[in-house]
CSV table of C-alpha atoms and ligand atoms in Angstrom, one decimal:
chain,number,residue,atom,x,y,z
A,1,MET,CA,120.9,129.1,118.1
A,2,ALA,CA,118.8,128.4,121.1
A,3,TYR,CA,115.2,129.6,121.1
A,4,GLU,CA,113.6,131.1,124.2
A,5,ILE,CA,109.9,131.5,123.8
A,6,PRO,CA,108.2,133.2,126.6
A,7,SER,CA,104.6,132.8,125.4
A,8,ASP,CA,101.3,131.3,126.3
A,9,LEU,CA,101.9,128.2,124.2
A,10,ARG,CA,102.8,124.9,125.9
A,11,ALA,CA,106.1,123.4,124.7
A,12,VAL,CA,106.1,119.6,124.5
A,13,PRO,CA,109.3,117.8,123.6
A,14,CYS,CA,109.0,115.5,120.6
A,15,ILE,CA,110.8,114.1,117.6
A,16,LEU,CA,109.1,114.2,114.2
A,17,MET,CA,109.9,110.7,112.7
A,18,ARG,CA,109.4,109.0,109.5
A,19,GLY,CA,108.6,105.4,110.1
A,20,GLY,CA,108.4,103.4,106.8
A,21,THR,CA,105.9,105.1,104.6
A,22,SER,CA,104.2,107.0,107.5
A,23,ARG,CA,105.3,110.1,109.5
A,24,GLY,CA,104.4,111.7,112.8
A,25,PRO,CA,105.6,113.1,116.1
A,26,PHE,CA,107.0,110.7,118.7
A,27,PHE,CA,106.6,111.6,122.4
A,28,LEU,CA,107.9,110.1,125.7
A,29,GLU,CA,104.9,109.1,127.7
A,30,SER,CA,106.3,111.1,130.6
A,31,ASP,CA,106.1,114.3,128.5
A,32,LEU,CA,102.3,113.9,127.9
A,33,PRO,CA,99.3,114.4,130.2
A,34,LEU,CA,98.4,111.2,132.1
A,35,GLU,CA,94.7,111.7,131.7
A,36,PRO,CA,93.6,110.2,128.3
A,37,ALA,CA,91.2,113.0,127.3
A,38,ALA,CA,93.8,115.7,128.0
A,39,ARG,CA,96.5,113.6,126.1
A,40,ASP,CA,94.2,113.2,123.1
A,41,ARG,CA,93.4,117.0,123.0
A,42,LEU,CA,97.1,117.6,123.0
A,43,LEU,CA,97.7,115.1,120.1
A,44,LEU,CA,94.9,116.7,118.1
A,45,ALA,CA,96.4,120.2,118.6
A,46,ALA,CA,99.9,118.9,117.8
A,47,LEU,CA,98.7,117.5,114.4
A,48,GLY,CA,96.3,120.3,113.7
A,49,SER,CA,93.1,118.1,113.5
A,50,PRO,CA,90.3,118.5,112.8
A,51,ASP,CA,91.1,120.4,109.6
A,52,ARG,CA,91.4,119.1,106.1
A,53,ARG,CA,94.7,120.9,105.6
A,54,GLN,CA,95.9,120.6,109.2
A,55,ILE,CA,97.3,124.1,108.7
A,56,ASP,CA,97.7,124.7,112.4
A,57,GLY,CA,99.7,121.6,113.2
A,58,LEU,CA,102.3,119.0,112.1
A,59,GLY,CA,99.9,116.7,110.2
A,60,GLY,CA,100.4,116.3,106.5
A,61,ALA,CA,96.7,116.3,105.4
A,62,HIS,CA,96.6,112.6,104.9
A,63,PRO,CA,95.8,109.6,107.2
A,64,LEU,CA,99.4,108.4,106.8
A,65,THR,CA,100.8,111.6,108.1
A,66,SER,CA,98.2,112.0,110.8
A,67,LYS,CA,99.8,109.6,113.2
A,68,ALA,CA,101.7,109.9,116.6
A,69,GLY,CA,103.8,107.5,118.7
A,70,ILE,CA,104.1,107.4,122.5
A,71,VAL,CA,107.0,105.4,124.0
A,72,ARG,CA,108.1,104.4,127.4
A,73,ARG,CA,110.5,101.9,129.0
A,74,SER,CA,108.5,98.6,129.5
A,75,THR,CA,107.8,97.0,132.9
A,76,THR,CA,106.7,93.8,131.2
A,77,PRO,CA,109.3,91.0,131.8
A,78,GLY,CA,111.4,90.4,128.7
A,79,VAL,CA,110.2,93.5,126.9
A,80,ASP,CA,112.3,96.6,126.4
A,81,LEU,CA,109.9,99.2,125.2
A,82,ASP,CA,106.1,99.9,125.2
A,83,PHE,CA,104.7,101.7,122.2
A,84,LEU,CA,101.3,103.2,121.9
A,85,PHE,CA,100.2,104.2,118.4
A,86,ALA,CA,97.7,106.9,117.8
A,87,GLN,CA,95.8,107.2,114.5
A,88,LEU,CA,94.3,110.6,113.9
A,89,GLN,CA,92.5,111.9,110.8
A,90,PRO,CA,92.8,115.2,109.1
A,91,GLU,CA,89.1,116.1,109.2
A,92,ARG,CA,88.0,114.3,112.4
A,93,ASP,CA,88.6,115.0,116.1
A,94,THR,CA,89.2,111.3,116.8
A,95,VAL,CA,92.3,109.7,118.3
A,96,ASP,CA,92.0,105.9,117.6
A,97,LEU,CA,94.2,103.7,119.8
A,98,THR,CA,92.8,100.4,118.6
A,99,PRO,CA,94.7,99.5,115.5
A,100,ASN,CA,98.5,98.8,115.0
A,101,CYS,CA,100.8,100.6,112.6
A,102,GLY,CA,103.8,98.6,111.5
A,103,ASN,CA,105.3,101.6,109.7
A,104,MET,CA,105.3,103.9,112.8
A,105,LEU,CA,106.6,100.8,114.8
A,106,ALA,CA,109.8,101.0,112.7
A,107,ALA,CA,110.6,104.4,114.2
A,108,VAL,CA,110.2,103.3,117.9
A,109,LEU,CA,113.7,101.9,118.6
A,110,PRO,CA,115.5,104.8,116.8
A,111,PHE,CA,113.4,107.2,118.9
A,112,ALA,CA,114.1,105.4,122.1
A,113,LEU,CA,117.8,105.4,121.4
A,114,GLU,CA,117.7,109.1,120.5
A,115,CYS,CA,116.1,109.8,123.8
A,116,GLY,CA,118.4,107.6,125.9
A,117,LEU,CA,115.6,105.2,127.0
A,118,LEU,CA,117.9,102.4,125.9
A,119,ALA,CA,121.6,102.2,125.2
A,120,ALA,CA,122.9,101.2,121.8
A,121,ALA,CA,125.2,98.1,121.5
A,122,ASP,CA,128.2,98.1,119.2
A,123,GLY,CA,127.2,96.7,115.8
A,124,THR,CA,123.4,96.1,115.9
A,125,THR,CA,120.9,96.8,118.6
A,126,THR,CA,117.8,94.7,119.1
A,127,ALA,CA,114.8,95.5,121.3
A,128,ARG,CA,111.6,93.7,122.1
A,129,ILE,CA,108.7,96.1,121.7
A,130,LEU,CA,105.2,95.6,123.0
A,131,THR,CA,102.6,97.5,121.0
A,132,LEU,CA,100.0,98.4,123.6
A,133,ASN,CA,97.2,98.9,121.1
A,134,THR,CA,96.8,95.2,120.6
A,135,ASN,CA,99.3,93.6,123.0
A,136,MET,CA,101.5,92.5,120.0
A,137,GLN,CA,105.3,91.8,120.6
A,138,CYS,CA,108.0,92.1,118.0
A,139,ASP,CA,111.8,92.2,117.8
A,140,VAL,CA,113.3,95.2,116.0
A,141,THR,CA,116.9,95.5,115.0
A,142,VAL,CA,118.7,98.6,113.9
A,143,LEU,CA,122.3,99.2,112.8
A,144,THR,CA,124.5,100.8,115.6
A,145,PRO,CA,128.2,100.6,114.5
A,146,GLY,CA,130.4,101.9,117.3
A,147,ALA,CA,127.2,102.2,119.5
A,148,ARG,CA,126.0,105.1,117.2
A,149,LEU,CA,122.8,105.0,115.3
A,150,GLN,CA,123.2,104.6,111.6
A,151,TYR,CA,120.4,106.0,109.4
A,152,THR,CA,122.0,106.0,106.0
A,153,GLY,CA,122.4,102.8,104.0
A,154,ASP,CA,121.4,100.9,101.0
A,155,ALA,CA,117.9,99.6,101.9
A,156,ARG,CA,115.1,100.7,99.7
A,157,ILE,CA,111.4,100.5,100.5
A,158,ASP,CA,108.9,101.4,97.8
A,159,GLY,CA,106.9,104.5,98.7
A,160,VAL,CA,110.0,106.3,100.1
A,161,PRO,CA,112.5,108.1,97.9
A,162,GLY,CA,116.2,107.1,98.1
A,163,THR,CA,117.8,104.5,100.4
A,164,ALA,CA,118.5,104.3,104.1
A,165,ALA,CA,119.8,101.9,106.8
A,166,PRO,CA,117.7,98.7,107.1
A,167,ILE,CA,115.5,98.1,110.2
A,168,THR,CA,114.2,94.6,110.5
A,169,ILE,CA,111.0,93.7,112.3
A,170,GLU,CA,110.2,90.2,113.4
A,171,PHE,CA,106.6,89.8,114.6
A,172,LEU,CA,106.0,87.2,117.3
A,173,ASP,CA,102.2,87.0,117.7
A,174,THR,CA,100.0,88.9,115.2
A,175,ALA,CA,97.0,86.5,114.6
A,176,GLY,CA,93.7,88.2,115.7
A,177,SER,CA,95.2,91.5,116.7
A,178,VAL,CA,91.9,93.5,116.9
A,179,CYS,CA,89.5,90.7,115.8
A,180,PRO,CA,88.8,87.7,118.0
A,181,ALA,CA,90.8,85.4,115.7
A,182,LEU,CA,92.9,85.2,112.5
A,183,LEU,CA,89.7,84.2,110.7
A,184,PRO,CA,87.1,86.0,112.8
A,185,SER,CA,84.1,84.5,110.9
A,186,GLY,CA,85.5,81.0,111.4
A,187,ARG,CA,85.7,80.6,107.6
A,188,VAL,CA,88.5,81.3,105.1
A,189,ARG,CA,86.0,82.7,102.6
A,190,ASP,CA,82.6,84.3,103.2
A,191,GLU,CA,79.8,85.2,100.8
A,192,VAL,CA,78.9,88.6,102.1
A,193,ARG,CA,75.5,90.1,101.3
A,194,VAL,CA,75.4,93.9,101.2
A,195,GLY,CA,71.9,95.4,101.5
A,196,GLY,CA,70.7,99.0,100.9
A,197,ALA,CA,69.7,100.8,97.7
A,198,ALA,CA,72.1,98.9,95.5
A,199,PRO,CA,72.4,95.4,97.1
A,200,PHE,CA,75.1,93.0,96.0
A,201,THR,CA,76.8,89.8,97.1
A,202,VAL,CA,80.6,89.2,97.0
A,203,GLN,CA,83.1,86.6,98.2
A,204,ALA,CA,85.5,88.0,100.7
A,205,THR,CA,88.3,86.7,103.0
A,206,LEU,CA,87.9,88.3,106.4
A,207,ILE,CA,91.2,88.1,108.1
A,208,ASP,CA,93.4,89.7,110.8
A,209,ASN,CA,97.1,88.8,111.0
A,210,GLY,CA,98.0,92.1,112.6
A,211,MET,CA,95.5,94.3,110.7
A,212,PRO,CA,91.7,93.5,110.3
A,213,MET,CA,91.2,93.3,106.5
A,214,VAL,CA,88.4,92.5,104.0
A,215,ILE,CA,90.1,91.0,101.0
A,216,VAL,CA,88.1,90.9,97.7
A,217,ARG,CA,89.0,90.2,94.1
A,218,ALA,CA,89.3,93.3,92.0
A,219,ALA,CA,87.6,91.5,89.1
A,220,ASP,CA,84.4,91.1,91.3
A,221,PHE,CA,84.2,94.9,91.2
A,222,GLY,CA,84.8,95.1,87.4
A,223,LEU,CA,88.4,96.2,87.9
A,224,SER,CA,91.8,94.9,86.8
A,225,GLY,CA,93.4,95.6,90.3
A,226,HIS,CA,96.2,97.5,88.6
A,227,GLU,CA,94.4,100.9,88.4
A,228,SER,CA,96.2,104.0,89.6
A,229,VAL,CA,95.5,105.5,93.1
A,230,ASP,CA,94.0,108.6,91.5
A,231,ALA,CA,91.6,106.5,89.4
A,232,LEU,CA,90.5,104.5,92.4
A,233,ASN,CA,90.1,107.5,94.6
A,234,GLY,CA,88.1,109.2,91.9
A,235,ASN,CA,85.7,106.2,91.5
A,236,GLU,CA,82.9,107.3,93.8
A,237,HIS,CA,80.8,104.3,92.9
A,238,LEU,CA,83.5,101.9,93.9
A,239,ARG,CA,84.2,103.7,97.1
A,240,ALA,CA,80.5,103.7,98.1
A,241,ARG,CA,80.3,99.9,97.4
A,242,LEU,CA,83.5,99.2,99.4
A,243,GLU,CA,82.2,101.3,102.3
A,244,ALA,CA,78.9,99.4,102.2
A,245,LEU,CA,80.8,96.1,102.2
A,246,ARG,CA,83.0,97.3,105.1
A,247,LEU,CA,80.0,98.2,107.2
A,248,ALA,CA,78.5,94.8,106.5
A,249,CYS,CA,81.7,93.0,107.4
A,250,GLY,CA,82.3,94.8,110.8
A,251,PRO,CA,79.8,92.6,112.7
A,252,LEU,CA,81.0,89.4,110.9
A,253,MET,CA,84.5,90.2,112.1
A,254,GLY,CA,83.5,90.7,115.7
A,255,LEU,CA,84.2,94.4,115.4
A,256,GLY,CA,80.6,95.7,115.6
A,257,ASP,CA,79.7,99.0,114.0
A,258,VAL,CA,82.8,100.2,112.2
A,259,ALA,CA,81.3,103.4,110.8
A,260,ASP,CA,83.7,105.5,112.9
A,261,LYS,CA,86.6,103.1,112.9
A,262,SER,CA,89.7,103.2,110.7
A,263,TYR,CA,89.4,99.4,110.2
A,264,PRO,CA,88.8,96.9,108.7
A,265,LYS,CA,90.9,98.1,105.8
A,266,MET,CA,89.6,97.1,102.3
A,267,CYS,CA,91.9,95.3,99.9
A,268,LEU,CA,91.4,94.5,96.2
A,269,VAL,CA,93.6,91.7,95.0
A,270,ALA,CA,94.5,90.6,91.5
A,271,ALA,CA,97.2,88.5,89.7
A,272,PRO,CA,100.6,90.1,90.0
A,273,ALA,CA,101.8,92.3,87.2
A,274,ASP,CA,105.5,92.7,88.0
A,275,GLY,CA,106.8,89.3,88.9
A,276,GLY,CA,105.5,89.5,92.5
A,277,SER,CA,103.1,87.2,94.3
A,278,VAL,CA,99.9,89.2,94.3
A,279,ALA,CA,98.7,92.7,93.3
A,280,THR,CA,96.9,94.9,95.9
A,281,ARG,CA,95.1,98.1,96.1
A,282,CYS,CA,94.3,98.9,99.8
A,283,PHE,CA,91.8,101.4,101.1
A,284,ILE,CA,92.7,102.7,104.6
A,285,PRO,CA,89.7,102.6,104.7
A,286,HIS,CA,88.3,105.4,102.7
A,287,VAL,CA,91.2,106.5,100.5
A,288,CYS,CA,93.5,104.3,98.5
A,289,HIS,CA,97.0,103.7,100.0
A,290,GLU,CA,99.9,104.8,97.8
A,291,ALA,CA,101.6,101.7,98.9
A,292,ILE,CA,100.4,99.2,101.6
A,293,GLY,CA,100.6,99.2,105.4
A,294,VAL,CA,103.1,96.9,107.1
A,295,LEU,CA,100.6,94.7,108.9
A,296,ALA,CA,98.2,95.0,106.0
A,297,ALA,CA,101.0,93.4,103.9
A,298,VAL,CA,101.6,90.7,106.5
A,299,THR,CA,97.8,90.0,106.6
A,300,VAL,CA,97.4,89.8,102.8
A,301,ALA,CA,100.5,87.6,102.5
A,302,THR,CA,98.9,85.3,105.1
A,303,ALA,CA,95.7,85.1,103.2
A,304,CYS,CA,97.7,84.0,100.2
A,305,VAL,CA,99.0,80.9,101.9
A,306,LEU,CA,95.5,79.8,103.1
A,307,ASP,CA,93.7,77.2,101.0
A,308,GLY,CA,90.3,78.5,99.9
A,309,SER,CA,90.9,82.3,100.4
A,310,VAL,CA,89.9,84.7,97.6
A,311,THR,CA,93.5,84.9,96.6
A,312,GLN,CA,93.4,81.3,95.4
A,313,GLY,CA,94.0,81.1,91.7
A,314,ILE,CA,95.4,84.6,91.7
A,315,ALA,CA,98.5,84.6,94.0
A,316,ARG,CA,101.7,83.0,92.8
A,317,LEU,CA,103.8,81.7,95.7
A,318,PRO,CA,107.2,80.2,96.0
A,319,ALA,CA,107.4,76.6,97.4
A,320,GLY,CA,108.7,75.7,100.8
A,321,ALA,CA,107.8,76.3,104.5
A,322,CYS,CA,109.8,79.6,104.6
A,323,LYS,CA,108.7,81.8,101.7
A,324,THR,CA,109.0,85.4,100.7
A,325,VAL,CA,105.7,86.8,99.6
A,326,SER,CA,106.1,89.8,97.3
A,327,VAL,CA,103.0,92.0,97.7
A,328,GLU,CA,102.7,94.4,94.8
A,329,HIS,CA,101.1,97.8,95.5
A,330,PRO,CA,100.7,101.1,93.6
A,331,SER,CA,104.2,102.3,94.2
A,332,GLY,CA,106.2,99.0,94.0
A,333,GLU,CA,106.2,95.9,96.2
A,334,PHE,CA,106.5,94.9,99.8
A,335,SER,CA,108.3,91.6,100.6
A,336,VAL,CA,107.1,89.7,103.7
A,337,GLU,CA,109.0,86.6,104.8
A,338,LEU,CA,106.6,84.0,106.2
A,339,GLU,CA,107.5,80.9,108.0
A,340,LEU,CA,104.9,78.2,108.0
A,341,ASP,CA,104.4,75.5,110.7
A,342,ALA,CA,106.4,72.4,109.7
A,343,HIS,CA,103.3,70.2,110.4
A,344,ASP,CA,100.6,72.6,109.3
A,345,ALA,CA,101.1,74.6,106.1
A,346,GLN,CA,98.0,76.7,107.0
A,347,LYS,CA,99.7,78.2,110.0
A,348,VAL,CA,102.1,81.1,109.9
A,349,VAL,CA,104.5,81.0,112.8
A,350,ARG,CA,106.7,83.9,112.0
A,351,ALA,CA,106.6,87.0,109.8
A,352,ALA,CA,109.6,89.2,109.2
A,353,LEU,CA,110.2,92.3,107.1
A,354,LEU,CA,112.4,95.3,106.4
A,355,ARG,CA,111.6,99.0,106.9
A,356,THR,CA,113.6,102.2,107.2
A,357,ALA,CA,113.0,105.2,109.5
A,358,ARG,CA,114.7,108.4,110.5
A,359,PRO,CA,114.2,111.5,112.7
A,360,ILE,CA,113.3,114.5,110.5
A,361,MET,CA,113.3,117.1,113.3
A,362,ARG,CA,113.7,117.2,117.0
A,363,GLY,CA,112.5,119.9,119.4
A,364,GLU,CA,109.2,121.0,120.9
A,365,VAL,CA,105.8,121.1,119.4
A,366,LEU,CA,104.0,124.3,120.6
A,367,ILE,CA,100.4,123.8,121.8
A,368,PRO,CA,97.8,126.5,122.4
A,369,GLN,CA,96.8,126.3,126.1
A,370,GLN,CA,93.6,124.2,126.3
B,1,LIG,O1,99.3,98.1,108.3
B,1,LIG,C1,98.2,102.4,107.0
B,1,LIG,C2,100.6,102.5,107.1
B,1,LIG,C3,99.3,102.0,107.6
B,1,LIG,C4,99.3,101.1,108.8
B,1,LIG,C5,96.9,102.0,107.3
B,1,LIG,C6,100.4,100.1,108.8
B,1,LIG,C7,100.1,98.7,109.0
B,1,LIG,O2,100.8,102.4,105.9
B,1,LIG,O3,100.8,98.1,109.8
B,1,LIG,O4,101.5,100.5,108.7
B,1,LIG,O5,96.5,100.8,107.1
B,1,LIG,O6,96.1,102.9,107.8
B,1,LIG,O7,101.3,103.2,107.9
């Protein structure tokens, strides 16, 4: 059945994609307004923000389902696709283009193949993608037997039911994505003083290997680090302390006032409970993630290999210059493959991981005329 909708709504082509443990509409850049303010108004209307329930749009009333992707063919030599990630929030009228999202990134190549931006090869198709938010490049590979996209398969990622075809992502240059450096304070561990009505001091590793993060030990907040997401989200005292700490860390990380920013993310770490390398509970930044973000996992895994970080004495790592770091999170684990410099075991030269993604629906999102 073909729909003909003569109405005063604007119809904008898009594909609603799941990328890893995130979801959102993907657009071709050429289908959106060129002017940034008009583009942002359109994205807010498409998702239904600001509104806690996002009842008038595609958003799923959670930061992980308040995302959008914008894709175009790249003009950068050696790069196939440009990807601009947009983080929206259910209750805010903001469109944040500064952070990365490794989950939505997993959906970029399938979307580009669906739209005919690139042609699929027989077997597998690899594309180099430039994330415009932070100028980060990565190589993404999808299965394309007979030059046809394969979405079904045996790969399982925790946080998503069932299995699907694997999508591999190999990051090329993630250090200091939004911050000025991997360790923006110049130290692997900081003693951060938090002022205000209930002052406290805590040791933290301030780090950005793709995602700006403040990593602290759960025990320093009187927690085991294995609490449920609901218990942590219901702990107002903890959330207030973490937000006070986040605001104190913003300037130390070269990020300035982060009150209205979706980063740095906050991460509580503890000894692994399930045979992994480290246990995590991440706040993104105000609610606890049901799993962990892709680049958040890469960043935590990187902290685990740095001598002197707050993970020391907690994380259990395999030996060798090429290691799989299993980052435990509330709904399972996330394996990150890290390759360390042969001459400097404190330097990560490659990070690779596995995701899945798929289109959920394709068509047009209908936007009230603005
Ligand atoms: O860290 C959540 C997610 C993310 C971002 C967040 C992400 C990443 O789970 O690369 O994927 O940290 O807000 O999608």
